[in-house]
Short mmCIF file of C-alpha atoms and ligand atoms in Angstrom, two decimals:
data_model
loop_
_atom_site.label_atom_id
_atom_site.label_comp_id
_atom_site.label_asym_id
_atom_site.label_seq_id
_atom_site.Cartn_x
_atom_site.Cartn_y
_atom_site.Cartn_z
CA MET A 27 52.15 -4.74 57.00
CA SER A 28 50.61 -4.45 53.52
CA SER A 29 47.77 -6.74 52.45
CA GLN A 30 48.49 -9.87 50.42
CA PRO A 31 48.53 -9.23 46.66
CA LYS A 32 46.19 -11.19 44.38
CA LEU A 33 47.78 -14.06 42.46
CA HIS A 34 46.97 -15.30 38.95
CA VAL A 35 48.36 -18.52 37.50
CA LEU A 36 50.63 -17.92 34.53
CA PHE A 37 51.96 -21.49 34.08
CA ASN A 38 50.37 -24.32 36.01
CA ARG A 39 52.19 -27.30 37.48
CA GLN A 40 51.44 -29.54 34.48
CA GLU A 41 52.90 -26.96 32.08
CA ILE A 42 55.94 -26.60 34.32
CA GLU A 43 56.43 -30.37 34.47
CA ALA A 44 56.23 -30.64 30.65
CA THR A 45 58.71 -27.80 30.27
CA VAL A 46 61.15 -29.24 32.81
CA SER A 47 60.97 -32.59 30.94
CA ARG A 48 61.70 -30.83 27.68
CA LEU A 49 64.67 -28.97 29.21
CA ALA A 50 65.97 -32.25 30.66
CA ALA A 51 65.79 -33.91 27.23
CA GLU A 52 67.77 -31.06 25.65
CA ILE A 53 70.36 -31.13 28.45
CA SER A 54 70.63 -34.95 28.31
CA GLN A 55 71.35 -34.84 24.62
CA ASP A 56 74.26 -32.42 25.15
CA TYR A 57 75.69 -33.59 28.49
CA HIS A 58 75.03 -37.35 28.87
CA ASP A 59 78.70 -38.28 28.42
CA ARG A 60 80.33 -35.16 29.95
CA HIS A 61 79.86 -35.57 33.73
CA PRO A 62 78.67 -31.97 34.12
CA LEU A 63 78.55 -29.84 37.24
CA LEU A 64 75.15 -28.17 37.60
CA ILE A 65 75.32 -24.96 39.62
CA GLY A 66 72.01 -23.72 40.99
CA VAL A 67 71.61 -20.03 41.79
CA LEU A 68 70.11 -19.69 45.27
CA LYS A 69 67.63 -19.30 46.36
CA GLY A 70 65.23 -19.25 43.41
CA SER A 71 66.54 -22.29 41.50
CA PHE A 72 66.18 -24.93 44.21
CA MET A 73 62.85 -26.30 42.96
CA LEU A 74 63.87 -26.40 39.30
CA MET A 75 67.14 -28.12 40.23
CA ALA A 76 65.37 -30.77 42.28
CA ASP A 77 62.86 -31.55 39.52
CA LEU A 78 65.30 -31.26 36.61
CA ILE A 79 67.96 -33.65 37.89
CA ARG A 80 65.40 -36.36 38.53
CA HIS A 81 65.04 -36.53 34.74
CA LEU A 82 68.80 -36.67 34.09
CA ASP A 83 69.84 -40.30 33.92
CA PHE A 84 73.63 -39.92 33.66
CA PRO A 85 76.53 -39.03 36.00
CA LEU A 86 76.50 -35.42 37.14
CA GLU A 87 77.29 -33.30 40.18
CA VAL A 88 75.31 -30.52 41.84
CA ASP A 89 76.47 -27.41 43.64
CA PHE A 90 74.81 -24.13 44.59
CA ILE A 91 75.92 -20.53 44.73
CA GLY A 92 74.06 -17.84 46.62
CA LEU A 93 73.75 -14.47 44.92
CA SER A 94 71.71 -11.54 45.95
CA SER A 95 70.92 -8.21 44.39
CA TYR A 96 67.25 -7.64 45.10
CA GLY A 97 67.27 -7.96 48.86
CA LYS A 98 63.80 -7.11 50.11
CA ASP A 99 63.09 -4.79 47.18
CA ARG A 100 61.35 -5.60 43.95
CA GLN A 101 63.81 -3.45 41.99
CA THR A 102 67.33 -4.79 41.57
CA SER A 103 70.01 -2.80 43.36
CA GLY A 104 72.30 -3.57 40.42
CA LYS A 105 75.02 -4.68 42.84
CA VAL A 106 75.36 -8.44 42.92
CA LYS A 107 76.97 -10.16 45.89
CA VAL A 108 78.08 -13.73 46.47
CA VAL A 109 76.36 -14.65 49.73
CA HIS A 110 77.02 -18.42 49.61
CA GLU A 111 80.14 -19.78 47.89
CA LEU A 112 80.53 -22.87 45.72
CA SER A 113 81.93 -25.93 47.44
CA THR A 114 83.32 -27.50 44.23
CA PRO A 115 86.38 -26.41 42.20
CA ILE A 116 85.16 -25.74 38.66
CA LYS A 117 88.44 -25.49 36.75
CA GLY A 118 88.23 -27.81 33.74
CA ARG A 119 84.62 -28.81 34.50
CA GLU A 120 81.64 -28.80 32.16
CA VAL A 121 79.50 -26.26 34.03
CA LEU A 122 75.80 -25.66 33.52
CA VAL A 123 74.24 -22.81 35.52
CA ILE A 124 70.61 -23.33 36.58
CA ASP A 125 68.67 -20.14 37.29
CA ASP A 126 65.00 -19.37 37.85
CA ILE A 127 64.70 -16.06 36.00
CA VAL A 128 66.73 -13.75 33.81
CA ASP A 129 65.23 -10.31 34.31
CA THR A 130 67.64 -7.36 33.88
CA GLY A 131 70.36 -9.99 33.33
CA LEU A 132 72.66 -8.31 35.86
CA THR A 133 72.74 -11.27 38.27
CA VAL A 134 73.53 -13.99 35.78
CA SER A 135 75.88 -11.81 33.78
CA PHE A 136 77.87 -11.16 36.98
CA LEU A 137 77.79 -14.90 37.75
CA LEU A 138 78.94 -16.02 34.30
CA ASP A 139 81.88 -13.56 34.44
CA TYR A 140 82.69 -14.74 37.97
CA LEU A 141 82.65 -18.41 36.93
CA ARG A 142 84.52 -17.85 33.66
CA LYS A 143 87.48 -16.50 35.62
CA LYS A 144 87.75 -19.91 37.31
CA LYS A 145 88.42 -21.50 33.89
CA PRO A 146 85.71 -24.15 33.45
CA ALA A 147 86.01 -26.33 30.31
CA SER A 148 82.60 -25.01 29.25
CA LEU A 149 79.95 -22.75 30.70
CA LYS A 150 76.29 -22.66 29.71
CA LEU A 151 73.05 -21.33 31.15
CA CYS A 152 69.66 -22.93 31.72
CA ALA A 153 66.92 -20.55 32.88
CA LEU A 154 63.37 -21.50 33.72
CA THR A 155 62.03 -18.08 32.74
CA ASP A 156 63.18 -15.11 30.69
CA LYS A 157 61.74 -11.62 30.92
CA PRO A 158 63.38 -9.97 27.87
CA SER A 159 61.39 -6.73 28.23
CA ARG A 160 63.47 -5.81 31.28
CA ARG A 161 66.94 -6.72 29.99
CA ARG A 162 69.74 -4.25 30.77
CA VAL A 163 72.70 -6.40 29.70
CA PRO A 164 72.75 -9.03 26.94
CA VAL A 165 72.55 -12.67 28.11
CA THR A 166 72.60 -15.87 26.04
CA ILE A 167 70.24 -18.47 27.51
CA ASP A 168 71.24 -21.89 26.16
CA TYR A 169 68.25 -23.79 27.61
CA LEU A 170 65.09 -21.74 28.21
CA GLY A 171 61.82 -22.81 29.79
CA PHE A 172 59.34 -19.96 29.40
CA THR A 173 59.40 -16.39 28.12
CA VAL A 174 57.36 -14.28 30.55
CA PRO A 175 55.64 -10.90 30.23
CA ASN A 176 56.70 -7.84 32.21
CA LYS A 177 54.85 -8.86 35.36
CA PHE A 178 56.16 -9.73 38.81
CA ILE A 179 56.18 -13.52 38.92
CA VAL A 180 56.32 -15.81 41.94
CA GLY A 181 56.08 -19.49 42.76
CA TYR A 182 58.10 -22.59 41.92
CA GLY A 183 61.07 -21.07 43.78
CA LEU A 184 60.49 -17.42 42.85
CA ASP A 185 59.66 -15.05 45.68
CA TRP A 186 58.07 -11.76 46.56
CA ASP A 187 59.68 -10.50 49.76
CA GLU A 188 60.70 -14.14 50.44
CA LYS A 189 57.09 -15.31 50.17
CA PHE A 190 55.39 -17.62 47.63
CA ARG A 191 58.48 -19.74 46.77
CA ASN A 192 56.45 -22.79 47.76
CA LEU A 193 53.66 -22.33 45.19
CA PRO A 194 53.62 -25.27 42.75
CA ASP A 195 52.44 -23.00 39.89
CA ILE A 196 54.15 -19.93 38.45
CA CYS A 197 51.88 -16.97 39.17
CA PHE A 198 51.93 -13.24 38.68
CA LEU A 199 50.98 -10.59 41.20
CA GLU A 200 48.06 -8.40 40.20
CA GLY A 201 49.04 -4.76 39.82
CA GLU A 202 52.75 -5.41 40.48
CA ASP A 203 54.25 -4.95 36.98
C1 LIG B 5 66.47 -13.16 41.49
C2 LIG B 5 66.40 -14.40 40.61
C3 LIG B 5 67.56 -14.27 39.66
C4 LIG B 5 67.77 -12.77 39.59
C5 LIG B 5 67.29 -12.27 38.27
O1 LIG B 5 67.31 -13.41 42.57
O2 LIG B 5 66.46 -15.57 41.38
O3 LIG B 5 68.70 -14.92 40.15
O4 LIG B 5 67.03 -12.17 40.65
O5 LIG B 5 67.29 -10.87 38.22
P1 LIG B 5 68.19 -9.99 37.26
O6 LIG B 5 68.25 -10.67 35.91
O7 LIG B 5 67.45 -8.68 37.18
O8 LIG B 5 69.53 -9.82 37.87
P2 LIG B 5 67.25 -12.61 43.95
O9 LIG B 5 68.46 -11.69 44.01
O10 LIG B 5 65.91 -12.00 44.14
O11 LIG B 5 67.50 -13.78 44.98
P3 LIG B 5 66.64 -15.11 45.23
O12 LIG B 5 66.97 -16.10 44.11
O13 LIG B 5 67.13 -15.57 46.56
O14 LIG B 5 65.17 -14.75 45.24
#
């Protein structure tokens, strides 16, 4: 087993909290009277979802979808799979996807196409982080938390080989660009 990589804080928990509050204010303004369905992309979005919806003081529903393309690797395989299905019909619903990171864009682009075929009334994307330097397909992020440099980031739901999701800060791994 390889040794643990060194971590550096990129955004601390106070910065994350301020950003989640700001995202919640933007989302509240647009969705307060629309009874939206928030769909979290597993696993990485679970922490953002939990914190975000505590700021949303209006009727909404929550569901999750499990997608995987990275597996145990740090490079995307490019092939996205649904590994955990939605439990809510989305036809005619106001759908807001909640994701932790848009990197190459392949995962969320697959997801938005997949959801669009189910004919929601509207479909938008909230992403905690965006790494535009790695984009392979164009993605419109309607509600964005942070733009991040081309470094491997972990924490606040994001993993490295399934580790570090529990960190309260967003960190990057030294030497793992
Ligand atoms: C990660 C992350 C995003 C996606 C972004 O998911 O949570 O959903 O990759 O990468 P992309 O823009 O290059 O497609 P991963 O497949 O690692 O699963 P996880 O959320 O369970 O960690």
